[in-house]
Amino acid sequence: MRLILSGPPGCGKGTQAQILSHNFQIAHLSTGDMLREAVSIGSKIGLEAKKTMERGGLVPDAVVISIISERIERQDCDLGFVLDGFPRTLPQAEALDKLLVGKNLAIHSVIEIRVKDELLIERISGRFSCSQCGEGYHDRFKQVKRAGVCDFCGSTEFSRRKDDNERTIRERLGNYYAQTSPVLPYYESKNLLSSVDGMAKIDDVTLAIDRVVNNARKD
Ligand code: AMP
């Protein structure tokens, strides 16, 4: 099963991709996570991408395409993958098609998660995660049970993404509407696109996505 989760920053792609990866035993490929990893280890790509990411811009297509083309070669992608945050531009979508055609593979379904802008800004500006186990939290929507302590691993260290501030979020949203949303009609013309309501509860969004994926499996 090869899936693409699309939608604006903060729509819940990461959360749903993790669930899909677990339920269908497929790899979760987040270009944002891969780039943050590159930044944290200080690799050449990381050093180049750091500033762009911090101001909420898009990293050049050639960079993310090369990261993804290497990544889908790995064995954990044999049963499939769910792409989270890629493709974010039409050239990326076209490059992905070429890559897959060359391997005789195809995308089964593209799922757009829809959320209104005001809610996205509220969601992103309040989120943080445990520095130890990565569990995600939110100042309002998902607080830790004991102040300052991670519910899962007991760590007392938390971090916030540098690009999760209101100014950068607006930049990221602008980029989404200008550069990423044109990818949706591209997949619609290939009969691969479905949309789900990302403002519903997490479990309900998961159910809606499951319905789409199960329909795609029947085809
Ligand atoms: P994300 O974790 O998906 O919100 O991505 C964080 C940041 O990484 C984005 O704001 C971009 O700067 C960069 N990034 C992630 N994926 C891509 C992509 N497919 N194309 C260009 N830049 C990306």
mmCIF file of N, CA and C in Angstrom, residues 62-131:
data_model
loop_
_atom_site.group_PDB
_atom_site.id
_atom_site.type_symbol
_atom_site.label_atom_id
_atom_site.label_comp_id
_atom_site.label_asym_id
_atom_site.label_seq_id
_atom_site.Cartn_x
_atom_site.Cartn_y
_atom_site.Cartn_z
ATOM 1 N N ALA A 62 15.012 19.639 -5.654
ATOM 2 C CA ALA A 62 16.054 18.639 -5.924
ATOM 3 C C ALA A 62 16.504 17.962 -4.627
ATOM 4 N N VAL A 63 16.543 18.735 -3.541
ATOM 5 C CA VAL A 63 17.016 18.189 -2.258
ATOM 6 C C VAL A 63 16.024 17.138 -1.732
ATOM 7 N N VAL A 64 14.742 17.533 -1.661
ATOM 8 C CA VAL A 64 13.772 16.582 -1.084
ATOM 9 C C VAL A 64 13.548 15.379 -2.006
ATOM 10 N N ILE A 65 13.625 15.606 -3.315
ATOM 11 C CA ILE A 65 13.439 14.483 -4.246
ATOM 12 C C ILE A 65 14.577 13.471 -4.047
ATOM 13 N N SER A 66 15.795 13.983 -3.868
ATOM 14 C CA SER A 66 16.903 13.023 -3.698
ATOM 15 C C SER A 66 16.772 12.293 -2.361
ATOM 16 N N ILE A 67 16.300 12.988 -1.322
ATOM 17 C CA ILE A 67 16.116 12.321 -0.025
ATOM 18 C C ILE A 67 15.089 11.196 -0.171
ATOM 19 N N ILE A 68 13.975 11.503 -0.815
ATOM 20 C CA ILE A 68 12.903 10.500 -0.941
ATOM 21 C C ILE A 68 13.337 9.349 -1.854
ATOM 22 N N SER A 69 14.037 9.664 -2.935
ATOM 23 C CA SER A 69 14.392 8.575 -3.847
ATOM 24 C C SER A 69 15.336 7.588 -3.164
ATOM 25 N N GLU A 70 16.209 8.100 -2.298
ATOM 26 C CA GLU A 70 17.087 7.182 -1.541
ATOM 27 C C GLU A 70 16.280 6.395 -0.516
ATOM 28 N N ARG A 71 15.348 7.114 0.131
ATOM 29 C CA ARG A 71 14.623 6.510 1.252
ATOM 30 C C ARG A 71 13.709 5.356 0.800
ATOM 31 N N ILE A 72 13.060 5.509 -0.365
ATOM 32 C CA ILE A 72 12.122 4.450 -0.758
ATOM 33 C C ILE A 72 12.828 3.188 -1.265
ATOM 34 N N GLU A 73 14.148 3.268 -1.390
ATOM 35 C CA GLU A 73 14.922 2.071 -1.747
ATOM 36 C C GLU A 73 15.067 1.124 -0.563
ATOM 37 N N ARG A 74 14.869 1.628 0.654
ATOM 38 C CA ARG A 74 15.141 0.798 1.833
ATOM 39 C C ARG A 74 14.099 -0.296 1.983
ATOM 40 N N GLN A 75 14.564 -1.354 2.654
ATOM 41 C CA GLN A 75 13.750 -2.561 2.763
ATOM 42 C C GLN A 75 12.414 -2.342 3.462
ATOM 43 N N ASP A 76 12.395 -1.404 4.424
ATOM 44 C CA ASP A 76 11.140 -1.203 5.170
ATOM 45 C C ASP A 76 10.042 -0.610 4.297
ATOM 46 N N CYS A 77 10.369 -0.260 3.036
ATOM 47 C CA CYS A 77 9.340 0.255 2.126
ATOM 48 C C CYS A 77 8.787 -0.851 1.232
ATOM 49 N N ASP A 78 9.286 -2.071 1.395
ATOM 50 C CA ASP A 78 8.862 -3.166 0.519
ATOM 51 C C ASP A 78 7.346 -3.398 0.566
ATOM 52 N N LEU A 79 6.766 -3.250 1.776
ATOM 53 C CA LEU A 79 5.313 -3.456 1.889
ATOM 54 C C LEU A 79 4.530 -2.184 1.584
ATOM 55 N N GLY A 80 5.253 -1.099 1.372
ATOM 56 C CA GLY A 80 4.607 0.161 1.045
ATOM 57 C C GLY A 80 5.038 1.260 1.984
ATOM 58 N N PHE A 81 4.423 2.436 1.805
ATOM 59 C CA PHE A 81 4.787 3.587 2.642
ATOM 60 C C PHE A 81 3.658 4.597 2.639
ATOM 61 N N VAL A 82 3.699 5.448 3.652
ATOM 62 C CA VAL A 82 2.800 6.592 3.668
ATOM 63 C C VAL A 82 3.668 7.839 3.676
ATOM 64 N N LEU A 83 3.461 8.675 2.672
ATOM 65 C CA LEU A 83 4.248 9.904 2.547
ATOM 66 C C LEU A 83 3.549 11.028 3.310
ATOM 67 N N ASP A 84 4.318 11.708 4.149
ATOM 68 C CA ASP A 84 3.777 12.784 4.993
ATOM 69 C C ASP A 84 4.623 14.032 4.731
ATOM 70 N N GLY A 85 4.005 14.996 4.023
ATOM 71 C CA GLY A 85 4.741 16.238 3.732
ATOM 72 C C GLY A 85 5.493 16.194 2.408
ATOM 73 N N PHE A 86 5.232 15.205 1.623
ATOM 74 C CA PHE A 86 5.828 15.071 0.283
ATOM 75 C C PHE A 86 4.799 14.350 -0.599
ATOM 76 N N PRO A 87 4.574 14.789 -1.833
ATOM 77 C CA PRO A 87 5.143 15.941 -2.522
ATOM 78 C C PRO A 87 4.477 17.249 -2.091
ATOM 79 N N ARG A 88 5.272 18.317 -2.089
ATOM 80 C CA ARG A 88 4.752 19.629 -1.692
ATOM 81 C C ARG A 88 4.719 20.603 -2.867
ATOM 82 N N THR A 89 5.175 20.166 -4.028
ATOM 83 C CA THR A 89 5.091 21.006 -5.235
ATOM 84 C C THR A 89 4.783 20.075 -6.409
ATOM 85 N N LEU A 90 4.318 20.688 -7.518
ATOM 86 C CA LEU A 90 4.039 19.858 -8.699
ATOM 87 C C LEU A 90 5.284 19.145 -9.220
ATOM 88 N N PRO A 91 6.444 19.845 -9.323
ATOM 89 C CA PRO A 91 7.645 19.118 -9.765
ATOM 90 C C PRO A 91 7.973 17.920 -8.860
ATOM 91 N N GLN A 92 7.710 18.048 -7.550
ATOM 92 C CA GLN A 92 7.958 16.902 -6.662
ATOM 93 C C GLN A 92 6.996 15.755 -6.998
ATOM 94 N N ALA A 93 5.734 16.101 -7.277
ATOM 95 C CA ALA A 93 4.743 15.060 -7.602
ATOM 96 C C ALA A 93 5.145 14.348 -8.902
ATOM 97 N N GLU A 94 5.600 15.142 -9.872
ATOM 98 C CA GLU A 94 5.991 14.540 -11.153
ATOM 99 C C GLU A 94 7.236 13.667 -10.987
ATOM 100 N N ALA A 95 8.165 14.147 -10.171
ATOM 101 C CA ALA A 95 9.388 13.361 -9.938
ATOM 102 C C ALA A 95 9.049 12.047 -9.231
ATOM 103 N N LEU A 96 8.090 12.100 -8.292
ATOM 104 C CA LEU A 96 7.697 10.880 -7.591
ATOM 105 C C LEU A 96 7.093 9.877 -8.585
ATOM 106 N N ASP A 97 6.252 10.382 -9.479
ATOM 107 C CA ASP A 97 5.663 9.496 -10.492
ATOM 108 C C ASP A 97 6.744 8.788 -11.294
ATOM 109 N N LYS A 98 7.721 9.568 -11.742
ATOM 110 C CA LYS A 98 8.812 9.000 -12.555
ATOM 111 C C LYS A 98 9.552 7.921 -11.785
ATOM 112 N N LEU A 99 9.834 8.268 -10.518
ATOM 113 C CA LEU A 99 10.555 7.315 -9.658
ATOM 114 C C LEU A 99 9.810 5.991 -9.551
ATOM 115 N N LEU A 100 8.505 6.106 -9.321
ATOM 116 C CA LEU A 100 7.706 4.897 -9.100
ATOM 117 C C LEU A 100 7.508 4.123 -10.397
ATOM 118 N N VAL A 101 7.262 4.840 -11.485
ATOM 119 C CA VAL A 101 7.085 4.160 -12.778
ATOM 120 C C VAL A 101 8.332 3.332 -13.085
ATOM 121 N N GLY A 102 9.497 3.906 -12.793
ATOM 122 C CA GLY A 102 10.756 3.206 -13.034
ATOM 123 C C GLY A 102 10.857 1.909 -12.247
ATOM 124 N N LYS A 103 10.090 1.795 -11.187
ATOM 125 C CA LYS A 103 10.133 0.577 -10.352
ATOM 126 C C LYS A 103 8.877 -0.261 -10.547
ATOM 127 N N ASN A 104 8.039 0.154 -11.508
ATOM 128 C CA ASN A 104 6.788 -0.551 -11.750
ATOM 129 C C ASN A 104 5.833 -0.482 -10.566
ATOM 130 N N LEU A 105 5.876 0.619 -9.856
ATOM 131 C CA LEU A 105 5.017 0.799 -8.678
ATOM 132 C C LEU A 105 4.083 1.979 -8.918
ATOM 133 N N ALA A 106 3.057 2.088 -8.065
ATOM 134 C CA ALA A 106 2.134 3.218 -8.198
ATOM 135 C C ALA A 106 1.634 3.649 -6.829
ATOM 136 N N ILE A 107 1.081 4.856 -6.784
ATOM 137 C CA ILE A 107 0.410 5.350 -5.575
ATOM 138 C C ILE A 107 -1.029 4.824 -5.602
ATOM 139 N N HIS A 108 -1.506 4.318 -4.465
ATOM 140 C CA HIS A 108 -2.880 3.794 -4.420
ATOM 141 C C HIS A 108 -3.893 4.871 -4.069
ATOM 142 N N SER A 109 -3.485 5.798 -3.218
ATOM 143 C CA SER A 109 -4.462 6.789 -2.792
ATOM 144 C C SER A 109 -3.773 8.037 -2.231
ATOM 145 N N VAL A 110 -4.405 9.196 -2.491
ATOM 146 C CA VAL A 110 -3.911 10.462 -1.945
ATOM 147 C C VAL A 110 -5.040 11.029 -1.085
ATOM 148 N N ILE A 111 -4.742 11.280 0.169
ATOM 149 C CA ILE A 111 -5.797 11.735 1.083
ATOM 150 C C ILE A 111 -5.479 13.141 1.558
ATOM 151 N N GLU A 112 -6.407 14.038 1.266
ATOM 152 C CA GLU A 112 -6.255 15.430 1.719
ATOM 153 C C GLU A 112 -6.973 15.576 3.059
ATOM 154 N N ILE A 113 -6.268 16.114 4.061
ATOM 155 C CA ILE A 113 -6.890 16.354 5.366
ATOM 156 C C ILE A 113 -7.205 17.841 5.457
ATOM 157 N N ARG A 114 -8.509 18.156 5.531
ATOM 158 C CA ARG A 114 -8.927 19.573 5.484
ATOM 159 C C ARG A 114 -9.149 20.172 6.868
ATOM 160 N N VAL A 115 -8.535 21.309 7.101
ATOM 161 C CA VAL A 115 -8.714 22.018 8.382
ATOM 162 C C VAL A 115 -8.702 23.520 8.093
ATOM 163 N N LYS A 116 -9.590 24.264 8.792
ATOM 164 C CA LYS A 116 -9.649 25.727 8.586
ATOM 165 C C LYS A 116 -8.401 26.418 9.144
ATOM 166 N N ASP A 117 -8.007 27.515 8.499
ATOM 167 C CA ASP A 117 -6.772 28.216 8.872
ATOM 168 C C ASP A 117 -6.698 28.606 10.356
ATOM 169 N N GLU A 118 -7.796 29.171 10.899
ATOM 170 C CA GLU A 118 -7.742 29.659 12.298
ATOM 171 C C GLU A 118 -7.384 28.515 13.235
ATOM 172 N N LEU A 119 -7.949 27.352 12.963
ATOM 173 C CA LEU A 119 -7.702 26.209 13.836
ATOM 174 C C LEU A 119 -6.252 25.706 13.675
ATOM 175 N N LEU A 120 -5.753 25.790 12.435
ATOM 176 C CA LEU A 120 -4.369 25.347 12.182
ATOM 177 C C LEU A 120 -3.397 26.176 13.005
ATOM 178 N N ILE A 121 -3.632 27.494 13.010
ATOM 179 C CA ILE A 121 -2.715 28.388 13.723
ATOM 180 C C ILE A 121 -2.770 28.087 15.220
ATOM 181 N N GLU A 122 -3.961 27.872 15.736
ATOM 182 C CA GLU A 122 -4.123 27.554 17.156
ATOM 183 C C GLU A 122 -3.434 26.232 17.488
ATOM 184 N N ARG A 123 -3.619 25.249 16.591
ATOM 185 C CA ARG A 123 -3.020 23.927 16.826
ATOM 186 C C ARG A 123 -1.504 23.997 16.822
ATOM 187 N N ILE A 124 -0.956 24.646 15.785
ATOM 188 C CA ILE A 124 0.507 24.612 15.638
ATOM 189 C C ILE A 124 1.187 25.438 16.714
ATOM 190 N N SER A 125 0.597 26.614 17.034
ATOM 191 C CA SER A 125 1.331 27.476 17.961
ATOM 192 C C SER A 125 1.327 26.928 19.384
ATOM 193 N N GLY A 126 0.488 25.926 19.684
ATOM 194 C CA GLY A 126 0.485 25.381 21.048
ATOM 195 C C GLY A 126 1.165 24.036 21.174
ATOM 196 N N ARG A 127 1.758 23.527 20.086
ATOM 197 C CA ARG A 127 2.244 22.151 20.212
ATOM 198 C C ARG A 127 3.694 22.054 20.686
ATOM 199 N N PHE A 128 3.985 20.989 21.385
ATOM 200 C CA PHE A 128 5.345 20.715 21.845
ATOM 201 C C PHE A 128 5.471 19.206 22.007
ATOM 202 N N SER A 129 6.701 18.729 22.191
ATOM 203 C CA SER A 129 6.839 17.278 22.312
ATOM 204 C C SER A 129 7.905 16.924 23.344
ATOM 205 N N CYS A 130 7.853 15.688 23.791
ATOM 206 C CA CYS A 130 8.823 15.193 24.758
ATOM 207 C C CYS A 130 10.168 15.039 24.040
ATOM 208 N N SER A 131 11.220 15.577 24.625
ATOM 209 C CA SER A 131 12.539 15.507 23.967
ATOM 210 C C SER A 131 13.084 14.085 23.993
#
